[in-house]
XYZ file of C-alpha atoms in Angstrom:
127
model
C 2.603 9.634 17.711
C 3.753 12.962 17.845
C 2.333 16.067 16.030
C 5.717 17.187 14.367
C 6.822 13.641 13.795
C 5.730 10.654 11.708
C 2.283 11.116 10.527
C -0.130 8.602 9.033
C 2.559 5.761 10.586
C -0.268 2.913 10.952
C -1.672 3.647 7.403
C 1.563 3.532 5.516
C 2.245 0.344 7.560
C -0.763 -1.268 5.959
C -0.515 0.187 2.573
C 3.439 -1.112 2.406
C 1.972 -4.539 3.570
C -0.632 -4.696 0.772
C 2.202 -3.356 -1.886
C 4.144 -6.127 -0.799
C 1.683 -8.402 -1.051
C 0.696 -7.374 -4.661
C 4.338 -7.509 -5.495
C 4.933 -10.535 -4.098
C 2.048 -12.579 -6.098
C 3.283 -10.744 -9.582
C 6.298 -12.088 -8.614
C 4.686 -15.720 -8.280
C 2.885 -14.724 -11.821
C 6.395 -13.784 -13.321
C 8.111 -16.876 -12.256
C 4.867 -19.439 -13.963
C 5.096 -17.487 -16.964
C 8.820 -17.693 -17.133
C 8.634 -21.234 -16.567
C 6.836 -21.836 -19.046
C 4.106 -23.032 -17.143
C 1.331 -21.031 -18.869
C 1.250 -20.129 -22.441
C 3.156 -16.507 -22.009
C 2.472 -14.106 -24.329
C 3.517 -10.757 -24.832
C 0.338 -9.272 -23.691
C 1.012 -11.727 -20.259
C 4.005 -9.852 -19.433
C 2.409 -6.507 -20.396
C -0.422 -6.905 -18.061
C 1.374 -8.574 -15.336
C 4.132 -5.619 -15.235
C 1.282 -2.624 -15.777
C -1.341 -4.745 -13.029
C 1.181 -6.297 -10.834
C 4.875 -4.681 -10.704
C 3.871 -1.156 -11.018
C 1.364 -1.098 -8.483
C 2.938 -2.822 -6.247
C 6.259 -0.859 -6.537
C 3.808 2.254 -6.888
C 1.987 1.396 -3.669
C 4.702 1.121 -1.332
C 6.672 4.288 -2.799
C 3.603 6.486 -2.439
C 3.318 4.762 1.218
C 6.702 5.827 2.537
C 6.122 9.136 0.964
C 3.553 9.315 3.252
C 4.892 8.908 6.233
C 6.848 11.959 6.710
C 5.113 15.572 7.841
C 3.914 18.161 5.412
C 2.853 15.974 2.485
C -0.663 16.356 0.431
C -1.852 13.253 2.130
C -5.406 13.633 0.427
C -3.543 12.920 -3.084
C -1.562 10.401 -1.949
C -4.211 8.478 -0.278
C -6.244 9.117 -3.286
C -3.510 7.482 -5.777
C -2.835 4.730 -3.434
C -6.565 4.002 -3.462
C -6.542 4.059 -7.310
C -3.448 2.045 -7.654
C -4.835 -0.526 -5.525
C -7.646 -0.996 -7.828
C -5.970 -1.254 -10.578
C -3.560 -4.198 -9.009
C -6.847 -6.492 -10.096
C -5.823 -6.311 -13.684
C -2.228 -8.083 -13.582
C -2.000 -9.911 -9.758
C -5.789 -10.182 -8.703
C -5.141 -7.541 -6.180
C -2.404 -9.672 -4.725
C -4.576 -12.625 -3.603
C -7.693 -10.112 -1.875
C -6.050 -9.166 0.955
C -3.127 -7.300 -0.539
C -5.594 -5.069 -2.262
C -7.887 -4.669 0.532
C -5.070 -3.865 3.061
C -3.805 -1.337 0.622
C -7.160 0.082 0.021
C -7.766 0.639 3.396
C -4.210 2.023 4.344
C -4.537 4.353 1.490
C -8.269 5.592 2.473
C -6.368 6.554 6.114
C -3.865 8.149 4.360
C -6.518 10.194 2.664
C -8.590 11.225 5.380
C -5.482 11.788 7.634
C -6.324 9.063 9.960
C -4.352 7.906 12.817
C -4.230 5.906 15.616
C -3.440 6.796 18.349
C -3.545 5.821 22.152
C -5.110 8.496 24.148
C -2.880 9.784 27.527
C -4.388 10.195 31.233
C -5.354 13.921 31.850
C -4.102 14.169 34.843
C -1.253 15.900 36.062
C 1.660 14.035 36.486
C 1.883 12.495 40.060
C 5.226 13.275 42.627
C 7.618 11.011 43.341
């Protein structure tokens, strides 16, 4: 990963997993409540949009966002990390791992972590 290029590639990767994830199981919510499956109110769909859509949608955004050079990482990472908490309320943090993967990709986004594979020292040999 290159200095001047895509930054913070590997934690944006796992924070758009864990948005997905979230979204995807608010999704699942939307479609039992819709159904009729579960007595729906109106506060349902209030929590399910404000705890599942928004943070799921919010997660991923803030991820790509991420990704490119010269942003406050240590505020995005923060907000991820926030969002991701607050995912419990409407989706149940997208089945665990959808808030944990998020959590974690948003904590490397905040401490400008990156992984990288490390290069031989060496000079380059002659062919």
């Amino acid at each position: 990963m290159a200095k001047r290029g895509f930054q913070n590639l590997d934690a944006a990767v796992s924070s758009i997993v864990g948005g997905a994830i979230i979204l995807g199981v608010a999704f699942q919510i939307f479609l039992l409540i819709y159904n009729g499956t579960s007595g729906a109110t109106l506060n349902s769909y209030l929590i399910l949009i404000f705890g599942g859509f928004l943070p799921g949608i919010g997660i991923i955004v803030l991820s790509i966002i991420s990704i490119f050079p010269d942003q406050n990482y240590k505020l995005l990472g923060g907000i991820i990390s926030v969002i991701s908490f607050l995912s419990w309320l409407g989706a149940d943090g997208g089945f665990l791992i959808g808030f944990i993967m998020a959590l974690i990709g948003g904590m490397m986004i905040y401490f400008n972590v990156a992984i990288v594979a490390r290069s031989s020292s060496g000079p380059p040999s002659k062919v």
